[in-house]
Short mmCIF file of C-alpha atoms in Angstrom, two decimals:
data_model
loop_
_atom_site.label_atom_id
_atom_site.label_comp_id
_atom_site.label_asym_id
_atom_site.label_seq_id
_atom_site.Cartn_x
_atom_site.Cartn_y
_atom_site.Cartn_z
CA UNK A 275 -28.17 116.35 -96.15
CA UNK A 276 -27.38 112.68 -95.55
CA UNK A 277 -26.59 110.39 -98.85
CA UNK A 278 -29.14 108.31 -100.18
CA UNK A 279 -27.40 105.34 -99.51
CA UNK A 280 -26.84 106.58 -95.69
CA UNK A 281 -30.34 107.30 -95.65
CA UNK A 282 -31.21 103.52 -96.72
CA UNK A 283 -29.12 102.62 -93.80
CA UNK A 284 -31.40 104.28 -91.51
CA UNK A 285 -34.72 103.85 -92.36
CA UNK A 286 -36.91 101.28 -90.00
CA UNK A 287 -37.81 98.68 -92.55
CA UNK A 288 -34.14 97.92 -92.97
CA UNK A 289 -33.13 97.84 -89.75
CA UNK A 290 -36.27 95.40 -88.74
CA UNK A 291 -35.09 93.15 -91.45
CA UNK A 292 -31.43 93.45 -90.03
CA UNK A 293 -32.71 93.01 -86.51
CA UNK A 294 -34.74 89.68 -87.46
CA UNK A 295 -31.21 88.21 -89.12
CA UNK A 296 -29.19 89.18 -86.13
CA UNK A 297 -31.81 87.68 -84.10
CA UNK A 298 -32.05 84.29 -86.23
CA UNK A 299 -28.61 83.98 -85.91
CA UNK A 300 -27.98 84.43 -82.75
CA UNK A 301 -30.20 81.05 -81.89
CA UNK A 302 -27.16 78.72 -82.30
CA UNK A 303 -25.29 80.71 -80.53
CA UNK A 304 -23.46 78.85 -77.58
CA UNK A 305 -22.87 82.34 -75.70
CA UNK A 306 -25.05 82.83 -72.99
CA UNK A 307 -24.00 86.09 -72.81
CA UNK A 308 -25.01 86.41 -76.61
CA UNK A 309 -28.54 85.13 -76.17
CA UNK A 310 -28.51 87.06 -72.52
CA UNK A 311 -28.10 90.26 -74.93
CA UNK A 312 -30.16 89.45 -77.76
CA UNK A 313 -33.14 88.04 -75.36
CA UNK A 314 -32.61 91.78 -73.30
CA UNK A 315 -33.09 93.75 -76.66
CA UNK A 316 -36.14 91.74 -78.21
CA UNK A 317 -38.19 92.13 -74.57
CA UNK A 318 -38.76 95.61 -76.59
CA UNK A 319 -36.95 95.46 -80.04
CA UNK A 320 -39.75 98.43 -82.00
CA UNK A 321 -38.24 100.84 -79.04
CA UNK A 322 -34.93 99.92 -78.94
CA UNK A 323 -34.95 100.23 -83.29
CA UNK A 324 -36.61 103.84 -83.08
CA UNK A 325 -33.80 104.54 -80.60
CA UNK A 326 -30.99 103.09 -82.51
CA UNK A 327 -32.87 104.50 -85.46
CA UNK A 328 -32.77 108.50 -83.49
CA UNK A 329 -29.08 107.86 -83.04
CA UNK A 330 -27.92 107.13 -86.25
CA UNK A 331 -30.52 110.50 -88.15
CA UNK A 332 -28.82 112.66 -85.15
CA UNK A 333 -25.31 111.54 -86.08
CA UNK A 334 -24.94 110.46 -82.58
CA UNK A 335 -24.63 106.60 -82.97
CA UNK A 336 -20.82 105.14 -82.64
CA UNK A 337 -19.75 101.35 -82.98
CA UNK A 338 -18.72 100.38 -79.30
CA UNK A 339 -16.08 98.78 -78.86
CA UNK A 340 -16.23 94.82 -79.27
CA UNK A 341 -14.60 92.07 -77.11
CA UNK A 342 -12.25 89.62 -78.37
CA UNK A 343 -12.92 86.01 -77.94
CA UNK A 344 -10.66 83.14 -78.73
CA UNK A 345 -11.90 80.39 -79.46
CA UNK A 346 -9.72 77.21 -78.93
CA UNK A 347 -9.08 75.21 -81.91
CA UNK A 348 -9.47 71.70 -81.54
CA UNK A 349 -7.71 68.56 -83.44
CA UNK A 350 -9.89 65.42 -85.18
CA UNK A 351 -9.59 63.73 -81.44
CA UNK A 352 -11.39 67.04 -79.96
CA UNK A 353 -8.13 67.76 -77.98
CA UNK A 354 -6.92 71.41 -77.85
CA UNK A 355 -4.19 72.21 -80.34
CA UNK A 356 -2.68 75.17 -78.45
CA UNK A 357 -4.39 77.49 -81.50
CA UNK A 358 -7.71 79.64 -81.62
CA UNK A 359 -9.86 81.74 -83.75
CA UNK A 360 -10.11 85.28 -82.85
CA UNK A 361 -13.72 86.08 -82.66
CA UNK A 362 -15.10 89.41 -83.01
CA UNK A 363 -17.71 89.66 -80.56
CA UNK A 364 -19.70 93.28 -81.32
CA UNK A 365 -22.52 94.82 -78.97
CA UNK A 366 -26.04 93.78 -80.70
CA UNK A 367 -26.44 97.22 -81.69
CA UNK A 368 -23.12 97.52 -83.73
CA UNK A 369 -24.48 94.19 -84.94
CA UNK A 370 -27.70 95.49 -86.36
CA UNK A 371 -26.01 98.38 -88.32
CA UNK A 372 -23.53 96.45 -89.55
CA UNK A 373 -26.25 94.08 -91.41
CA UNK A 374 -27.92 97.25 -92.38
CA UNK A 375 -25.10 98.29 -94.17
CA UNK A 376 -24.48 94.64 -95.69
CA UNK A 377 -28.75 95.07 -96.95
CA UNK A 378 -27.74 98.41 -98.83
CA UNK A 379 -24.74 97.18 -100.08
CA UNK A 380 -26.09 93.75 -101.34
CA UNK A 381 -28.29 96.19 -103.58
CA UNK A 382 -25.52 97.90 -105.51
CA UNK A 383 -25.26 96.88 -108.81
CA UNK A 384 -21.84 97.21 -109.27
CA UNK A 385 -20.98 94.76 -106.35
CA UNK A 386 -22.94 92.40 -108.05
CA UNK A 387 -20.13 89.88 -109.41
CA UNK A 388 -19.13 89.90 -105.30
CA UNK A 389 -22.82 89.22 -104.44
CA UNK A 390 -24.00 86.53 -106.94
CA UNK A 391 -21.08 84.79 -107.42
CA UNK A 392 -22.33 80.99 -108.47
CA UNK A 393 -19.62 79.18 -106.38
CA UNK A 394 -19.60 81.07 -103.25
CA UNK A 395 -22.28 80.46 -100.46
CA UNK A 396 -21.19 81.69 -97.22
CA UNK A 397 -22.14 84.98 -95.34
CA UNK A 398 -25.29 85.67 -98.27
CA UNK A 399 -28.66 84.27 -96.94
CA UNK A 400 -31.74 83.34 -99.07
CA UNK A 401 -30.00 85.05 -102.63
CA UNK A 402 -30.88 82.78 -105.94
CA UNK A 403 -27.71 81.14 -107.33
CA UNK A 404 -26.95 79.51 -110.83
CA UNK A 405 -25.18 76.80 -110.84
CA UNK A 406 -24.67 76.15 -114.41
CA UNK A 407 -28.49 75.52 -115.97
CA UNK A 408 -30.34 75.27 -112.42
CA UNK A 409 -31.15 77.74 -110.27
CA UNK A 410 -30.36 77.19 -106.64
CA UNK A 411 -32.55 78.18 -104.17
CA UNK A 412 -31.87 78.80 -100.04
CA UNK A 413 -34.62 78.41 -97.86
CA UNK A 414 -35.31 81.91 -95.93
CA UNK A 415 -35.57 80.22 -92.91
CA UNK A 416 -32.64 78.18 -93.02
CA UNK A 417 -29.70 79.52 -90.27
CA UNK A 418 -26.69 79.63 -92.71
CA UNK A 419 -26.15 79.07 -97.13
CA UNK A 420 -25.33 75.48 -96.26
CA UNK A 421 -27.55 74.30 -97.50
CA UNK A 422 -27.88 75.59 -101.03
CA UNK A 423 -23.62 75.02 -100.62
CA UNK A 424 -24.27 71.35 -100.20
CA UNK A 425 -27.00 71.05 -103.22
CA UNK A 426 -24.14 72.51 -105.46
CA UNK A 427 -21.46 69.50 -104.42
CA UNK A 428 -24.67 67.29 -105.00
CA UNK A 429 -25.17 68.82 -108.64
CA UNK A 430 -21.81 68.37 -109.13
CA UNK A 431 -21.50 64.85 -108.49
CA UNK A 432 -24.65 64.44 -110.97
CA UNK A 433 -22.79 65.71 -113.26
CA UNK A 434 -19.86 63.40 -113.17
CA UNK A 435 -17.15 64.40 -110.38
CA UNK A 436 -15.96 61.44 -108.57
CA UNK A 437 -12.94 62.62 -106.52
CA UNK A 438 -12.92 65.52 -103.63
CA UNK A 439 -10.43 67.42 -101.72
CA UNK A 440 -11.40 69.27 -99.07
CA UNK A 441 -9.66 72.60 -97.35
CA UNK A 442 -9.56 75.34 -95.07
CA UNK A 443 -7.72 78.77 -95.36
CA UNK A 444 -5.80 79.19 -92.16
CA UNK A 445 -6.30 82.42 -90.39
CA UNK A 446 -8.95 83.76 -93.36
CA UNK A 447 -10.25 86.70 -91.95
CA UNK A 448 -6.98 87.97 -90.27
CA UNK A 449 -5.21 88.28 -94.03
CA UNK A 450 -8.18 90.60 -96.00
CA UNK A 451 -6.95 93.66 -96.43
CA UNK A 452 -9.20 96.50 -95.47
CA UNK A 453 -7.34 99.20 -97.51
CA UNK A 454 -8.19 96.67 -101.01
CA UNK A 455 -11.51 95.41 -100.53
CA UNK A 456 -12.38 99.01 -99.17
CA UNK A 457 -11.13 100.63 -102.80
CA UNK A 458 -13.83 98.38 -104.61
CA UNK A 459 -16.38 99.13 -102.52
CA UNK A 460 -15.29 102.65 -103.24
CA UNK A 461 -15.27 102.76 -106.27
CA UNK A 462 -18.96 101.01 -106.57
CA UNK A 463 -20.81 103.21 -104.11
CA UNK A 464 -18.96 106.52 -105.42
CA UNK A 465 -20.76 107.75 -101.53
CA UNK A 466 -18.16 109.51 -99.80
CA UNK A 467 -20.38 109.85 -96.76
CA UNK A 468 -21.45 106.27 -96.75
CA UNK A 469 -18.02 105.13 -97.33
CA UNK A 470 -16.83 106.97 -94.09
CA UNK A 471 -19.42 105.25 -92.24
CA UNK A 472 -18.38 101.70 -93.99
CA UNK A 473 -15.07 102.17 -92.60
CA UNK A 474 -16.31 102.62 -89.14
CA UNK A 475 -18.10 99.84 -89.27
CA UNK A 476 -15.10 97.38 -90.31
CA UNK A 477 -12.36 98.62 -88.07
CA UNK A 478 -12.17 96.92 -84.90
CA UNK A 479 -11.59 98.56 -81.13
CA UNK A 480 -11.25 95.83 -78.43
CA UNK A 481 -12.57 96.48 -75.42
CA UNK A 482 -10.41 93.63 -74.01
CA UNK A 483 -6.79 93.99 -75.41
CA UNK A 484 -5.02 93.75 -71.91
CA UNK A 485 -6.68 90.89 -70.93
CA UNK A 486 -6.29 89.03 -74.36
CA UNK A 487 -2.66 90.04 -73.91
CA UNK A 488 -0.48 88.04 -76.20
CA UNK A 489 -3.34 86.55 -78.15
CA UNK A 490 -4.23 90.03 -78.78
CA UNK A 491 -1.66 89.91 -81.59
CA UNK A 492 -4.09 87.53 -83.42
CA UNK A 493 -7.19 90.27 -83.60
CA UNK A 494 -7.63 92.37 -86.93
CA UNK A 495 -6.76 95.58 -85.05
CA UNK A 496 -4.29 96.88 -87.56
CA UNK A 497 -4.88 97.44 -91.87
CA UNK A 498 -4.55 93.84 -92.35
CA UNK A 499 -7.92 91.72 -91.34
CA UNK A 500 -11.10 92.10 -90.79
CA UNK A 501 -13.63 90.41 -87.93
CA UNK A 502 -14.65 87.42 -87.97
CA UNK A 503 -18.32 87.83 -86.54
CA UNK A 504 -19.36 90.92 -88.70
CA UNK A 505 -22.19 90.19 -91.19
CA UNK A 506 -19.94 92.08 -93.67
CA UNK A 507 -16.92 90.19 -93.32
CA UNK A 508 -18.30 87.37 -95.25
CA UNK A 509 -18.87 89.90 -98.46
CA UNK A 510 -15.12 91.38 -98.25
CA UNK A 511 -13.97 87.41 -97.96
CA UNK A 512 -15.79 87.57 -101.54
CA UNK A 513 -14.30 90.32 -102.88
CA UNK A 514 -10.56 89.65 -102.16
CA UNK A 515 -11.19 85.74 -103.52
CA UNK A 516 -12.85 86.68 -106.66
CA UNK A 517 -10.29 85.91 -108.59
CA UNK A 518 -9.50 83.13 -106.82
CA UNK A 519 -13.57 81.44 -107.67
CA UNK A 520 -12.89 82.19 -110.92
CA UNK A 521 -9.72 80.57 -111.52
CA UNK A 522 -10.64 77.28 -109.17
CA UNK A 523 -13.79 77.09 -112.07
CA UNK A 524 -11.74 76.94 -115.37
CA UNK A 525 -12.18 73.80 -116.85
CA UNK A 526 -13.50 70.68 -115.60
CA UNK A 527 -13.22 70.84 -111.74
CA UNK A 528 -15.74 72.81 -109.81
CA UNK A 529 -14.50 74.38 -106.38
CA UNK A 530 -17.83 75.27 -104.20
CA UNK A 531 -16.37 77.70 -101.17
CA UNK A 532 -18.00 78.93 -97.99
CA UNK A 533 -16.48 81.79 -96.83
CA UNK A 534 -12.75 80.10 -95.85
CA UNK A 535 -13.83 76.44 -96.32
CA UNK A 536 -13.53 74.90 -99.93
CA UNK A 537 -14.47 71.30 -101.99
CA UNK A 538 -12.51 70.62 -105.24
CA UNK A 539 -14.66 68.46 -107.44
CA UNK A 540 -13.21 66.67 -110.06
CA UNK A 541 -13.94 63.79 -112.29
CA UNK A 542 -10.47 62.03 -111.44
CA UNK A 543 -8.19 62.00 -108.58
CA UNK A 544 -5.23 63.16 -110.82
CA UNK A 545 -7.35 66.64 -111.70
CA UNK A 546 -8.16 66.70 -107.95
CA UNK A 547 -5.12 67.05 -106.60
CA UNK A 548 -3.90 68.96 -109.42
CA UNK A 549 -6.73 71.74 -108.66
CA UNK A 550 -5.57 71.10 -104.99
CA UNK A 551 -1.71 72.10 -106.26
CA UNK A 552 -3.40 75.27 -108.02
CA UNK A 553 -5.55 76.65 -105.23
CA UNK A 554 -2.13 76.78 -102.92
CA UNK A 555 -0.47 78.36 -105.40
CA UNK A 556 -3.35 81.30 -105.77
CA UNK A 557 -3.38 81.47 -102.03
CA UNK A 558 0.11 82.07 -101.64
CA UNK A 559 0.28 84.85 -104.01
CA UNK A 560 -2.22 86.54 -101.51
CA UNK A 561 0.05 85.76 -98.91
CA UNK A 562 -2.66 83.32 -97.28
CA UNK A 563 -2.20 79.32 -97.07
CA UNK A 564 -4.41 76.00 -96.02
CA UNK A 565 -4.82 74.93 -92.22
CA UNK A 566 -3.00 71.49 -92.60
CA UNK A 567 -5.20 70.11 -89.49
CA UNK A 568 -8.60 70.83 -91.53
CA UNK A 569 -7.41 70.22 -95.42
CA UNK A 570 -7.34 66.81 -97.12
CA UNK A 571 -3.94 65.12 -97.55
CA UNK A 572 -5.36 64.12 -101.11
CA UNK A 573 -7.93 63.42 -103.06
CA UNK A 574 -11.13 61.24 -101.74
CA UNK A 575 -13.04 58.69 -103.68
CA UNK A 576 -17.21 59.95 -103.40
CA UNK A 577 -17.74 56.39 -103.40
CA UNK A 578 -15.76 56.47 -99.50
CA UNK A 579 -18.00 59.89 -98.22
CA UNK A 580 -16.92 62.95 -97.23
CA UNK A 581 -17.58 65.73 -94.65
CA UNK A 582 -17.87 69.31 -95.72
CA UNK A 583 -19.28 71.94 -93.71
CA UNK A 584 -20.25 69.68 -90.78
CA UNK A 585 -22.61 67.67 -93.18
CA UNK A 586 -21.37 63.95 -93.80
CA UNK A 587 -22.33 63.03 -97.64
CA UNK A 588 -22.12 59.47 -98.73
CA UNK A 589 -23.61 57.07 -101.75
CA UNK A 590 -27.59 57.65 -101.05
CA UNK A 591 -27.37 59.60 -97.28
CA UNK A 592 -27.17 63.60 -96.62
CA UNK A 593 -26.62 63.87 -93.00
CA UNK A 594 -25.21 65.65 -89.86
CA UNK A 595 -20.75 65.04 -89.78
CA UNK A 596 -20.79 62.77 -86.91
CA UNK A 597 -18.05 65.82 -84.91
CA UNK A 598 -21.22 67.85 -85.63
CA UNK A 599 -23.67 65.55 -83.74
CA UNK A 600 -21.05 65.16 -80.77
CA UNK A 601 -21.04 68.73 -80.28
CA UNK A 602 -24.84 69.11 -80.50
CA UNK A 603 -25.45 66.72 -77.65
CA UNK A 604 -22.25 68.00 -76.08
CA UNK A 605 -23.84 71.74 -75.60
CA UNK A 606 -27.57 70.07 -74.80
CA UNK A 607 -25.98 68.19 -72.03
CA UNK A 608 -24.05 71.23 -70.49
CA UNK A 609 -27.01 73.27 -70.60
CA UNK A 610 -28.74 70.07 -68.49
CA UNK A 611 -25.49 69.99 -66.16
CA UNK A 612 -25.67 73.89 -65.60
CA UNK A 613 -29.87 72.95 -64.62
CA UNK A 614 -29.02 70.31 -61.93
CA UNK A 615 -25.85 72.20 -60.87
CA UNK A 616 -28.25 74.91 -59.69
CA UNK A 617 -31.11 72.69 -58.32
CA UNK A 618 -28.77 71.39 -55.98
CA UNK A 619 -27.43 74.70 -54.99
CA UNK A 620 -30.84 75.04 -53.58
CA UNK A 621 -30.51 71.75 -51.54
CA UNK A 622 -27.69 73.28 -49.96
CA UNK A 623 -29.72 76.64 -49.31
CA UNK A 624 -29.05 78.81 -51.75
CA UNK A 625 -31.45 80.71 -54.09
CA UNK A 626 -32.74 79.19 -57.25
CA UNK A 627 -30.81 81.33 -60.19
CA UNK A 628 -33.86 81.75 -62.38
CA UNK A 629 -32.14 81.50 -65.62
CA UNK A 630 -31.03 77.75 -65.00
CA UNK A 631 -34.40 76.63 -63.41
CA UNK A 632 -36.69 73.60 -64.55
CA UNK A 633 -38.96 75.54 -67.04
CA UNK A 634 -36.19 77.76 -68.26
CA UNK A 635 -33.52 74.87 -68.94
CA UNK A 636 -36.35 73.17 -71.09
CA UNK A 637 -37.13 76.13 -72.96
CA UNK A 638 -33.78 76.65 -73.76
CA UNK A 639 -32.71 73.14 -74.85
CA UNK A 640 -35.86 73.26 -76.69
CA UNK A 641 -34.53 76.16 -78.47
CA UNK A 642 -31.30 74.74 -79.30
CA UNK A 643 -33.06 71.68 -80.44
CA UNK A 644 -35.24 73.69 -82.60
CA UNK A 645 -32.42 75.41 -84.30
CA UNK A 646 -30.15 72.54 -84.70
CA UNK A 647 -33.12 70.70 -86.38
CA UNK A 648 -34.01 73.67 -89.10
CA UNK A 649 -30.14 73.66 -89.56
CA UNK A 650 -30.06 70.35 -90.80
CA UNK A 651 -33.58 70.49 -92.43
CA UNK A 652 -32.05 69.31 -95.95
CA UNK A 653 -30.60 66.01 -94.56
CA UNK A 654 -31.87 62.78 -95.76
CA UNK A 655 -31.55 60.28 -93.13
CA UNK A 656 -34.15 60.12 -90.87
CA UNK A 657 -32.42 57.59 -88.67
CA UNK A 658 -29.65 59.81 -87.00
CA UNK A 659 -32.69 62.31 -85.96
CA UNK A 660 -34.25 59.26 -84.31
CA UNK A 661 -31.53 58.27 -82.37
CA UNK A 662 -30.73 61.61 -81.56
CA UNK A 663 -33.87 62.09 -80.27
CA UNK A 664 -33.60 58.66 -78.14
CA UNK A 665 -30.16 60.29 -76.25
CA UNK A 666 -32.08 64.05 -76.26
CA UNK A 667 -35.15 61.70 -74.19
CA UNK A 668 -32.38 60.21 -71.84
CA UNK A 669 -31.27 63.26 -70.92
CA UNK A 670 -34.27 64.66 -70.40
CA UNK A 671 -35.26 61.93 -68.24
CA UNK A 672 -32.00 62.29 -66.42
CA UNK A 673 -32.70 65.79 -65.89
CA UNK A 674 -35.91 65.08 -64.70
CA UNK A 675 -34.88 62.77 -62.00
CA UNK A 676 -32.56 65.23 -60.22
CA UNK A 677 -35.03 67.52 -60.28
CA UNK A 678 -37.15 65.20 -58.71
CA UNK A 679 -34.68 64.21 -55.76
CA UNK A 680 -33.70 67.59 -55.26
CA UNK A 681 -37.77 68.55 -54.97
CA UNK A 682 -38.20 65.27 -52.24
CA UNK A 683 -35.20 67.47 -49.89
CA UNK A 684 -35.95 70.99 -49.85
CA UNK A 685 -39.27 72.34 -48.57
CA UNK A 686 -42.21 72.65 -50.22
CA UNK A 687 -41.77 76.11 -49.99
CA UNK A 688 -39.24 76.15 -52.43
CA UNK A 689 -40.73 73.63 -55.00
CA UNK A 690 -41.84 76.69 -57.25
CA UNK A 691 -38.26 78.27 -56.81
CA UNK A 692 -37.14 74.82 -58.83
CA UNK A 693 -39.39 75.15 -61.52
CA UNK A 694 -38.70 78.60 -62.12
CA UNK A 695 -42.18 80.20 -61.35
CA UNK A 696 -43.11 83.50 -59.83
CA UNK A 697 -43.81 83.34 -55.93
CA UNK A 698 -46.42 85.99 -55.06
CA UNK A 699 -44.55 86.53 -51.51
CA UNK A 700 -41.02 87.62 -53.41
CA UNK A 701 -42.80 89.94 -55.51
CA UNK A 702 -41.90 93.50 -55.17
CA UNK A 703 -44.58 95.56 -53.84
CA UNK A 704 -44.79 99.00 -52.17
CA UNK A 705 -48.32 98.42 -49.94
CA UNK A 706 -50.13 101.42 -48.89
CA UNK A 707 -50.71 102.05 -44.94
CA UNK A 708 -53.89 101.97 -43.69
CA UNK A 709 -54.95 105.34 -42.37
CA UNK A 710 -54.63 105.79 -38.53
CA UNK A 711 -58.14 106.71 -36.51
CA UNK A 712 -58.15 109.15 -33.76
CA UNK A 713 -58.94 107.68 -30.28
CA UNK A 714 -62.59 109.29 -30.35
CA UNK A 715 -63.76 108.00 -33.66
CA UNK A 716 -62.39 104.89 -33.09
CA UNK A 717 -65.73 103.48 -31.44
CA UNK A 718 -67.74 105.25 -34.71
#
């Protein structure tokens, strides 16, 4: 007989709920063949969670194997450094279990100092937080613990730190240790058979490794590292750094972290830096170390403003980093460059791909307004949403325009094709044939 905490993993309710996170998530994504795959499961997502749900009572359900993805890391000037990020990229299925096992184990009790940790936002979505006498709240709907992240720095600041020092851990995900973080978890579940399944779910198979070839070497494939994309990565990033959010919170400085990003707050520059000197220190014992590229040289006057976690915070103003509205209107006007790239594929005769049509390159960009908006639904200045908006309308109107040209040169036969609607004459039908009449009836 399955475990109990097995059997939590299963049951519908919790896989819904991991479903609808996988789901929300997935909105920002800047994969179309993420969205392709999410959009594919959710045409019938109560059938394809009974199925998933079948598998997993039979015993019959196995993580695929995921593709690697690297991501190329770019400098302040948005050049390529010649680095990347080794993305995890899981089948949505693999996905879904892998939250379901984060739900169950976001439950146990003995986790909890990993879970509720009051200095640590990443990877742990709508959870209540103290932050010493208040109680920090995350909206549900928000995308990411950003938010409730940034109300911490603001708390601090209330409370008297002047100085910052941002950071990065280089490589974060690639240094946890499996065989570590998977002892505690161990040791807190005392589940054998859910334990077995836990493993599963963290070791990673590329599907890819020949053609990553020698960027392969980057991937947690081995003991050392876990992937960066799993919803449970961000809970075994807490459970190897415990010790380090404790020690970064003795005394007067506060260090708020998000997953592998970090703020030192301190009332003076001298205890900045000094908390700066201490945090490379703690990392180094763990064999890990700071991305120079993304970490502060020193410590920054809150007076001067800062960036942390693609929010730019200065005297009166909570707003988007200004990198983070470049790449937002960066992705809004490939997706309108894709849209007119295919429009005037049908000038030149081809079919309309349906995907990148009029109607469907709205809804989309309306989508990854949508998202981009609730992201950022805790900013203060209403003024870089308004002339956002203005560029979003230019584009639009751009957009609009070749779609107009393109309509005046093809014919009106294909004007439908352009907007993306159904055409009656290309839909598949099988028509019945009319019987034939025998010679002598015919005149009946």
């Amino acid at each position: 007989m399955a475990s109990h905490l097995i059997k939590t993993v299963r049951k519908l309710d919790n896989l819904e709920r991991a479903w609808r996170v996988i789901q929300e998530n997935g909105r920002t994504s800047t994969s179309d063949a993420v969205k392709l795959e999410l959009e594919t499961f959710g045409e019938d997502a109560p059938h394809n969670l009974r199925s998933l749900q079948a598998r997993l009572n039979q015993g019959t359900f196995k993580f695929a194997k995921a593709r690697g993805v690297p991501i190329p890391k770019l400098d302040s000037a948005g050049k390529s450094t010649g680095k990347h990020r080794p993305i995890v990229l899981a089948p949505v299925q693999s996905r879904i279990v892998q939250r379901a096992i984060l739900n169950v184990l976001l439950d146990v009790d003995a986790l909890g100092p990993f879970v509720q940790t009051p200095y640590s936002f990443g990877g742990i979505r709508g959870e209540q937080r103290r932050v010493g006498r208040k109680v920090l709240r995350t909206r549900t709907e928000s995308p990411s613990a950003v938010p409730a992240a940034i109300k911490a720095i603001l708390t601090e600041i209330e409370g008297g730190a002047r100085f910052v020092v941002c950071a990065d851990i280089r490589a974060f995900f690639t240094k946890i240790p499996k065989p570590a973080v998977t002892a505690i978890v161990a040791d807190a579940v005392n589940d054998e058979e859910f334990l077995a399944f836990f493993r599963k779910a963290i070791d990673v198979e590329l599907s890819n490794l020949a053609e990553l070839r020698e960027k392969a070497r980057d991937f947690p494939i081995e003991e050392i590292g876990v992937a960066q994309g799993s919803s449970l990565s961000p809970l075994l990033g807490n459970i190897v750094l415990a010790s380090f959010d404790r020690e970064m919170n003795e005394g007067d400085c506060r260090c708020i972290r998000y997953i592998d990003d970090f703020i030192i707050l301190a009332p003076t520059e001298r205890a900045a830096n000094a908390r700066m000197r201490k945090a490379q220190r703690l990392l180094a014992s763990m064999t890990m170390e700071l991305s120079p590229e993304k970490s502060s040289k020193g410590a920054l006057s809150i007076r001067d403003g800062f960036d942390f976690l693609g929010i730019n915070v200065c005297p009166g103003l909570i707003r988007p980093a200004s990198k983070a509205q470049e790449r937002f209107l960066s992705s809004l006007d490939q997706a309108f460059d894709s849209g007119r790239k295919a429009m005037i594929a049908v000038e030149n005769g081809q079919d309309m791909e349906r995907s990148r049509s009029l109607i469907a390159t709205l809804k989309r960009v309306d989508g990854m307004i949508d998202g981009w908006g609730k992201h950022y639904w805790f900013c203060n200045d209403t003024q870089v949403m308004r002339n956002l908006d203005l560029k979003i309308s230019e584009m639009v109107r751009g957009f609009l325009g070749a779609y107009r040209s393109v309509r005046g040169a093809v014919d009106a036969s294909r004007h439908n094709q352009l907007l993306g609607l159904s055409e009656l004459s290309s839909t598949s039908r099988d028509p019945f044939l009319y019987p034939s009449v025998p010679p002598s009836q015919q005149k009946l």
